PDB file of C-alpha atoms and ligand atoms in Angstrom:
ATOM      1  CA  UNK A 278      -0.188 -19.470  -3.587  1.00 63.00           C
ATOM      2  CA  UNK A 279      -1.714 -16.946  -1.064  1.00 73.00           C
ATOM      3  CA  UNK A 280      -4.416 -18.668   0.952  1.00 74.00           C
ATOM      4  CA  UNK A 281      -7.389 -15.932   1.909  1.00 72.00           C
ATOM      5  CA  UNK A 282      -7.626 -17.587   5.353  1.00 86.00           C
ATOM      6  CA  UNK A 283      -7.462 -14.553   8.216  1.00 94.00           C
ATOM      7  CA  UNK A 284      -5.958 -10.852   7.702  1.00 96.00           C
ATOM      8  CA  UNK A 285      -2.945 -12.162   9.567  1.00 96.00           C
ATOM      9  CA  UNK A 286      -2.109 -14.793   8.211  1.00 95.00           C
ATOM     10  CA  UNK A 287      -2.563 -13.339   4.645  1.00 97.00           C
ATOM     11  CA  UNK A 288      -0.425 -10.096   5.430  1.00 97.00           C
ATOM     12  CA  UNK A 289       2.265 -13.376   6.554  1.00 97.00           C
ATOM     13  CA  UNK A 290       2.253 -14.750   3.383  1.00 97.00           C
ATOM     14  CA  UNK A 291       2.501 -11.344   1.447  1.00 98.00           C
ATOM     15  CA  UNK A 292       5.648 -11.042   3.733  1.00 98.00           C
ATOM     16  CA  UNK A 293       7.185 -14.143   3.026  1.00 97.00           C
ATOM     17  CA  UNK A 294       6.990 -13.325  -0.986  1.00 98.00           C
ATOM     18  CA  UNK A 295       8.522 -10.023  -0.114  1.00 98.00           C
ATOM     19  CA  UNK A 296      11.412 -11.878   1.482  1.00 98.00           C
ATOM     20  CA  UNK A 297      12.133 -13.829  -1.420  1.00 98.00           C
ATOM     21  CA  UNK A 298      11.554 -11.448  -3.851  1.00 98.00           C
ATOM     22  CA  UNK A 299      14.691  -9.477  -2.009  1.00 98.00           C
ATOM     23  CA  UNK A 300      16.708 -12.568  -1.452  1.00 98.00           C
ATOM     24  CA  UNK A 301      16.317 -12.881  -5.439  1.00 98.00           C
ATOM     25  CA  UNK A 302      14.730 -16.208  -5.104  1.00 98.00           C
ATOM     26  CA  UNK A 303      10.773 -15.398  -6.465  1.00 97.00           C
ATOM     27  CA  UNK A 304       8.417 -18.210  -7.291  1.00 97.00           C
ATOM     28  CA  UNK A 305       6.569 -16.525  -9.432  1.00 96.00           C
ATOM     29  CA  UNK A 306       3.360 -18.061  -8.494  1.00 95.00           C
ATOM     30  CA  UNK A 307       0.310 -17.715 -10.509  1.00 96.00           C
ATOM     31  CA  UNK A 308       1.641 -16.986 -13.277  1.00 95.00           C
ATOM     32  CA  UNK A 309       0.690 -19.381 -16.010  1.00 97.00           C
ATOM     33  CA  UNK A 310      -1.788 -20.033 -18.519  1.00 97.00           C
ATOM     34  CA  UNK A 311      -3.386 -22.412 -16.174  1.00 97.00           C
ATOM     35  CA  UNK A 312      -4.410 -19.505 -13.818  1.00 97.00           C
ATOM     36  CA  UNK A 313      -4.925 -17.133 -16.454  1.00 97.00           C
ATOM     37  CA  UNK A 314      -7.633 -19.372 -17.534  1.00 97.00           C
ATOM     38  CA  UNK A 315      -9.015 -20.281 -14.091  1.00 96.00           C
ATOM     39  CA  UNK A 316      -8.878 -16.556 -13.748  1.00 97.00           C
ATOM     40  CA  UNK A 317     -11.501 -16.011 -16.750  1.00 97.00           C
ATOM     41  CA  UNK A 318     -14.526 -16.614 -14.336  1.00 96.00           C
ATOM     42  CA  UNK A 319     -13.781 -14.056 -11.829  1.00 97.00           C
ATOM     43  CA  UNK A 320     -11.352 -12.847  -9.130  1.00 97.00           C
ATOM     44  CA  UNK A 321     -10.764 -12.953  -5.370  1.00 96.00           C
ATOM     45  CA  UNK A 322      -7.747 -11.170  -4.801  1.00 97.00           C
ATOM     46  CA  UNK A 323      -6.424 -12.023  -0.848  1.00 96.00           C
ATOM     47  CA  UNK A 324      -5.564  -8.224  -0.502  1.00 98.00           C
ATOM     48  CA  UNK A 325      -5.816  -4.545  -1.731  1.00 98.00           C
ATOM     49  CA  UNK A 326      -2.604  -2.653  -1.988  1.00 98.00           C
ATOM     50  CA  UNK A 327      -2.607   1.100  -2.432  1.00 98.00           C
ATOM     51  CA  UNK A 328       0.718   2.258  -3.445  1.00 98.00           C
ATOM     52  CA  UNK A 329       2.836   4.750  -5.338  1.00 98.00           C
ATOM     53  CA  UNK A 330       3.379   4.971  -9.058  1.00 98.00           C
ATOM     54  CA  UNK A 331       6.761   4.946  -8.788  1.00 98.00           C
ATOM     55  CA  UNK A 332       8.442   2.836 -11.617  1.00 98.00           C
ATOM     56  CA  UNK A 333      10.459   1.623  -9.033  1.00 98.00           C
ATOM     57  CA  UNK A 334       7.826  -0.053  -6.991  1.00 98.00           C
ATOM     58  CA  UNK A 335       6.205  -2.914  -8.970  1.00 98.00           C
ATOM     59  CA  UNK A 336       3.873  -3.897  -6.338  1.00 98.00           C
ATOM     60  CA  UNK A 337       3.047  -7.541  -7.735  1.00 98.00           C
ATOM     61  CA  UNK A 338       6.882  -7.999  -8.233  1.00 98.00           C
ATOM     62  CA  UNK A 339       7.584  -6.978  -4.875  1.00 97.00           C
ATOM     63  CA  UNK A 340       5.645  -9.290  -3.161  1.00 98.00           C
ATOM     64  CA  UNK A 341       6.209 -12.440  -5.361  1.00 98.00           C
ATOM     65  CA  UNK A 342       2.322 -12.356  -6.206  1.00 97.00           C
ATOM     66  CA  UNK A 343       0.745 -13.332  -9.007  1.00 97.00           C
ATOM     67  CA  UNK A 344      -2.333 -13.131 -11.611  1.00 98.00           C
ATOM     68  CA  UNK A 345      -5.676 -12.426  -9.190  1.00 97.00           C
ATOM     69  CA  UNK A 346      -3.897 -12.466  -6.214  1.00 97.00           C
ATOM     70  CA  UNK A 347      -3.577  -8.501  -5.117  1.00 98.00           C
ATOM     71  CA  UNK A 348      -5.929  -5.804  -5.985  1.00 98.00           C
ATOM     72  CA  UNK A 349      -3.452  -3.042  -6.491  1.00 98.00           C
ATOM     73  CA  UNK A 350      -4.309   0.960  -6.850  1.00 98.00           C
ATOM     74  CA  UNK A 351      -1.219   2.898  -7.191  1.00 98.00           C
ATOM     75  CA  UNK A 352      -1.467   7.111  -7.428  1.00 97.00           C
ATOM     76  CA  UNK A 353       1.526   9.412  -6.678  1.00 97.00           C
ATOM     77  CA  UNK A 354       2.594   9.577  -3.547  1.00 97.00           C
ATOM     78  CA  UNK A 355      -0.343   7.343  -2.829  1.00 97.00           C
ATOM     79  CA  UNK A 356      -2.958  10.484  -2.534  1.00 97.00           C
ATOM     80  CA  UNK A 357      -6.128   9.534  -1.668  1.00 97.00           C
ATOM     81  CA  UNK A 358      -9.357  11.104  -3.845  1.00 96.00           C
ATOM     82  CA  UNK A 359     -12.854   9.366  -4.463  1.00 97.00           C
ATOM     83  CA  UNK A 360     -12.097   7.066  -7.238  1.00 98.00           C
ATOM     84  CA  UNK A 361      -9.456   5.971  -5.154  1.00 98.00           C
ATOM     85  CA  UNK A 362     -11.873   5.490  -2.418  1.00 98.00           C
ATOM     86  CA  UNK A 363     -14.261   3.670  -4.453  1.00 98.00           C
ATOM     87  CA  UNK A 364     -11.776   1.357  -5.649  1.00 98.00           C
ATOM     88  CA  UNK A 365     -11.086  -0.137  -1.848  1.00 98.00           C
ATOM     89  CA  UNK A 366     -14.585   0.259  -1.093  1.00 98.00           C
ATOM     90  CA  UNK A 367     -15.265  -2.366  -4.559  1.00 98.00           C
ATOM     91  CA  UNK A 368     -12.183  -4.597  -2.901  1.00 98.00           C
ATOM     92  CA  UNK A 369     -13.687  -4.637   0.785  1.00 97.00           C
ATOM     93  CA  UNK A 370     -17.801  -4.773   0.016  1.00 97.00           C
ATOM     94  CA  UNK A 371     -17.758  -6.979  -3.688  1.00 97.00           C
ATOM     95  CA  UNK A 372     -14.479  -8.544  -3.961  1.00 97.00           C
ATOM     96  CA  UNK A 373     -14.488  -9.450  -0.186  1.00 96.00           C
ATOM     97  CA  UNK A 374     -10.207  -8.993   0.282  1.00 97.00           C
ATOM     98  CA  UNK A 375      -9.120 -10.152   3.375  1.00 96.00           C
ATOM     99  CA  UNK A 376      -6.771  -7.119   3.969  1.00 98.00           C
ATOM    100  CA  UNK A 377      -6.428  -3.524   3.588  1.00 98.00           C
ATOM    101  CA  UNK A 378      -2.373  -2.153   2.959  1.00 98.00           C
ATOM    102  CA  UNK A 379      -1.078   1.428   2.531  1.00 98.00           C
ATOM    103  CA  UNK A 380       2.561   1.309   1.048  1.00 98.00           C
ATOM    104  CA  UNK A 381       4.525   4.210   0.911  1.00 98.00           C
ATOM    105  CA  UNK A 382       8.281   3.628  -0.220  1.00 98.00           C
ATOM    106  CA  UNK A 383      11.819   5.470   0.114  1.00 98.00           C
ATOM    107  CA  UNK A 384      12.462   8.579  -1.729  1.00 98.00           C
ATOM    108  CA  UNK A 385       9.127   9.026  -2.579  1.00 98.00           C
ATOM    109  CA  UNK A 386       9.125  12.511  -5.292  1.00 96.00           C
ATOM    110  CA  UNK A 387       5.713  13.420  -4.039  1.00 96.00           C
ATOM    111  CA  UNK A 388       6.522  13.166  -0.703  1.00 97.00           C
ATOM    112  CA  UNK A 389       9.741  15.261  -1.449  1.00 96.00           C
ATOM    113  CA  UNK A 390       7.733  17.720  -2.860  1.00 95.00           C
ATOM    114  CA  UNK A 391       5.353  18.148  -0.011  1.00 96.00           C
ATOM    115  CA  UNK A 392       8.123  18.259   2.407  1.00 96.00           C
ATOM    116  CA  UNK A 393       9.935  20.982   0.293  1.00 95.00           C
ATOM    117  CA  UNK A 394       6.763  23.186  -0.052  1.00 95.00           C
ATOM    118  CA  UNK A 395       6.102  22.597   3.727  1.00 95.00           C
ATOM    119  CA  UNK A 396       9.761  23.925   4.391  1.00 95.00           C
ATOM    120  CA  UNK A 397       9.410  26.348   2.007  1.00 95.00           C
ATOM    121  CA  UNK A 398       6.163  27.726   3.056  1.00 93.00           C
ATOM    122  CA  UNK A 399       5.593  27.297  -1.155  1.00 90.00           C
ATOM    123  CA  UNK A 400       2.438  25.696  -2.696  1.00 91.00           C
ATOM    124  CA  UNK A 401       2.839  25.104  -6.427  1.00 91.00           C
ATOM    125  CA  UNK A 402       0.264  25.974  -8.473  1.00 92.00           C
ATOM    126  CA  UNK A 403      -0.385  24.118 -10.968  1.00 93.00           C
ATOM    127  CA  UNK A 404      -1.440  20.824 -11.447  1.00 93.00           C
ATOM    128  CA  UNK A 405       0.705  18.784  -9.258  1.00 91.00           C
ATOM    129  CA  UNK A 406      -0.635  20.740  -6.194  1.00 94.00           C
ATOM    130  CA  UNK A 407      -2.396  18.276  -6.005  1.00 94.00           C
ATOM    131  CA  UNK A 408       0.389  16.262  -4.269  1.00 94.00           C
ATOM    132  CA  UNK A 409       1.160  18.825  -1.275  1.00 95.00           C
ATOM    133  CA  UNK A 410      -2.696  19.033  -0.932  1.00 96.00           C
ATOM    134  CA  UNK A 411      -2.695  15.303  -0.047  1.00 97.00           C
ATOM    135  CA  UNK A 412       0.685  14.629   1.761  1.00 97.00           C
ATOM    136  CA  UNK A 413       1.290  17.970   3.325  1.00 96.00           C
ATOM    137  CA  UNK A 414      -1.331  16.751   6.533  1.00 95.00           C
ATOM    138  CA  UNK A 415       0.999  13.780   6.939  1.00 96.00           C
ATOM    139  CA  UNK A 416       4.380  16.180   6.825  1.00 97.00           C
ATOM    140  CA  UNK A 417       2.877  18.220   9.615  1.00 96.00           C
ATOM    141  CA  UNK A 418       1.668  15.371  11.666  1.00 95.00           C
ATOM    142  CA  UNK A 419       4.991  13.684  11.567  1.00 96.00           C
ATOM    143  CA  UNK A 420       6.675  17.101  12.043  1.00 95.00           C
ATOM    144  CA  UNK A 421       4.707  17.712  15.258  1.00 96.00           C
ATOM    145  CA  UNK A 422       5.776  14.015  16.922  1.00 95.00           C
ATOM    146  CA  UNK A 423       9.583  14.894  16.068  1.00 94.00           C
ATOM    147  CA  UNK A 424       9.594  13.005  12.788  1.00 93.00           C
ATOM    148  CA  UNK A 425      11.151  15.450  10.444  1.00 89.00           C
ATOM    149  CA  UNK A 426      13.587  13.017   8.483  1.00 94.00           C
ATOM    150  CA  UNK A 427      12.370  11.964   5.089  1.00 95.00           C
ATOM    151  CA  UNK A 428      11.714   8.536   5.801  1.00 97.00           C
ATOM    152  CA  UNK A 429      10.072   8.977   9.117  1.00 97.00           C
ATOM    153  CA  UNK A 430       7.561  11.029   6.944  1.00 97.00           C
ATOM    154  CA  UNK A 431       7.398   8.055   4.922  1.00 98.00           C
ATOM    155  CA  UNK A 432       6.423   6.130   7.187  1.00 98.00           C
ATOM    156  CA  UNK A 433       3.997   8.577   8.967  1.00 97.00           C
ATOM    157  CA  UNK A 434       2.326   9.263   5.333  1.00 98.00           C
ATOM    158  CA  UNK A 435       1.522   5.486   5.451  1.00 98.00           C
ATOM    159  CA  UNK A 436      -0.044   5.327   8.871  1.00 98.00           C
ATOM    160  CA  UNK A 437      -1.750   8.194   8.426  1.00 97.00           C
ATOM    161  CA  UNK A 438      -3.472   7.434   5.182  1.00 98.00           C
ATOM    162  CA  UNK A 439      -4.091   3.909   6.701  1.00 98.00           C
ATOM    163  CA  UNK A 440      -6.137   5.966   9.858  1.00 97.00           C
ATOM    164  CA  UNK A 441      -7.854   8.463   6.777  1.00 96.00           C
ATOM    165  CA  UNK A 442      -9.048   5.221   5.015  1.00 98.00           C
ATOM    166  CA  UNK A 443     -10.727   3.209   8.176  1.00 97.00           C
ATOM    167  CA  UNK A 444     -12.341   6.426   8.927  1.00 97.00           C
ATOM    168  CA  UNK A 445     -13.560   7.578   5.474  1.00 96.00           C
ATOM    169  CA  UNK A 446     -15.011   4.200   4.117  1.00 97.00           C
ATOM    170  CA  UNK A 447     -17.650   2.603   6.080  1.00 97.00           C
ATOM    171  CA  UNK A 448     -17.113  -0.791   5.275  1.00 97.00           C
ATOM    172  CA  UNK A 449     -13.401  -0.781   5.655  1.00 97.00           C
ATOM    173  CA  UNK A 450     -14.118   0.583   8.821  1.00 97.00           C
ATOM    174  CA  UNK A 451     -17.093  -2.274   9.878  1.00 97.00           C
ATOM    175  CA  UNK A 452     -14.535  -5.479   8.670  1.00 96.00           C
ATOM    176  CA  UNK A 453     -11.372  -4.043  11.208  1.00 96.00           C
ATOM    177  CA  UNK A 454     -13.782  -3.708  13.977  1.00 95.00           C
ATOM    178  CA  UNK A 455     -15.065  -7.077  13.588  1.00 94.00           C
ATOM    179  CA  UNK A 456     -11.987  -8.342  12.823  1.00 93.00           C
ATOM    180  CA  UNK A 457     -12.683  -9.924   9.514  1.00 94.00           C
ATOM    181  CA  UNK A 458     -10.133  -7.424   7.711  1.00 97.00           C
ATOM    182  CA  UNK A 459      -6.923  -6.293   8.433  1.00 97.00           C
ATOM    183  CA  UNK A 460      -5.071  -3.217   7.465  1.00 98.00           C
ATOM    184  CA  UNK A 461      -1.264  -2.596   7.284  1.00 98.00           C
ATOM    185  CA  UNK A 462       0.591   0.296   6.609  1.00 98.00           C
ATOM    186  CA  UNK A 463       4.100  -0.693   5.730  1.00 98.00           C
ATOM    187  CA  UNK A 464       6.966   1.038   3.656  1.00 98.00           C
ATOM    188  CA  UNK A 465       8.929  -0.600   0.755  1.00 98.00           C
ATOM    189  CA  UNK A 466      12.838   0.206   0.963  1.00 98.00           C
ATOM    190  CA  UNK A 467      14.925   0.860  -2.050  1.00 98.00           C
ATOM    191  CA  UNK A 468      18.143   0.259  -0.156  1.00 97.00           C
ATOM    192  CA  UNK A 469      17.312  -3.588   0.214  1.00 98.00           C
ATOM    193  CA  UNK A 470      14.248  -4.453  -1.082  1.00 98.00           C
ATOM    194  CA  UNK A 471      12.192  -4.807   2.079  1.00 98.00           C
ATOM    195  CA  UNK A 472       9.201  -3.909   3.199  1.00 98.00           C
ATOM    196  CA  UNK A 473       8.924  -2.453   7.098  1.00 98.00           C
ATOM    197  CA  UNK A 474       5.530  -2.692   8.274  1.00 98.00           C
ATOM    198  CA  UNK A 475       4.614   0.852  10.278  1.00 98.00           C
ATOM    199  CA  UNK A 476       1.730  -0.040  11.760  1.00 97.00           C
ATOM    200  CA  UNK A 477      -0.833  -3.043  11.229  1.00 97.00           C
ATOM    201  CA  UNK A 478      -4.694  -4.018  13.056  1.00 96.00           C
ATOM    202  CA  UNK A 479      -4.917  -7.761  12.227  1.00 95.00           C
ATOM    203  CA  UNK A 480      -6.945  -8.824  14.686  1.00 79.00           C
ATOM    204  CA  UNK A 481      -4.090 -11.053  16.441  1.00 61.00           C
TER     205      UNK A 481
HETATM  206 ZN1   ZN B 206       6.605   7.734  -4.594  1.00 52.99          ZN
END
């Protein structure tokens, strides 16, 4: 059960759920019929999470969260477009989440494609060009700071996306400024199942 008290408390509880997942000791909270019926009247998730569509990154599972706990948006590479921004705005303004999390992950194919495009100065022409367009700025910025390793670019992409969202979504910016809303950038490791914090603004 995740209590929506403060942004920091929500993050601590999600990390505790991730520790249970990584340790093979999941509790699968809020996953039964009672919870399902309780939620018929509406939802009040404690956090919104933007993650990658990668099949190895099932967000609810890796935080051991249940029904109605987290509002999840997934696109390949965690790329942001108008629908993603609108979904996050809805989570903040209408649902009143306490925390927004941008989650990247180990061995992200979309990030790998963007790194390749930058390294080889060759941008694809098809529909998948969008991943390069959206992620290349993160690759360029990470490299400019000497963080050329793929894992470093994955962390940088989460951090830069989080900054970008705070800059672009007025409700998110206001909440973070007032300390009523937290923003966290994190990266999920396939290696050990752990979510590592890249940057956090939790008002603590
Ligand atoms: Zn990915």
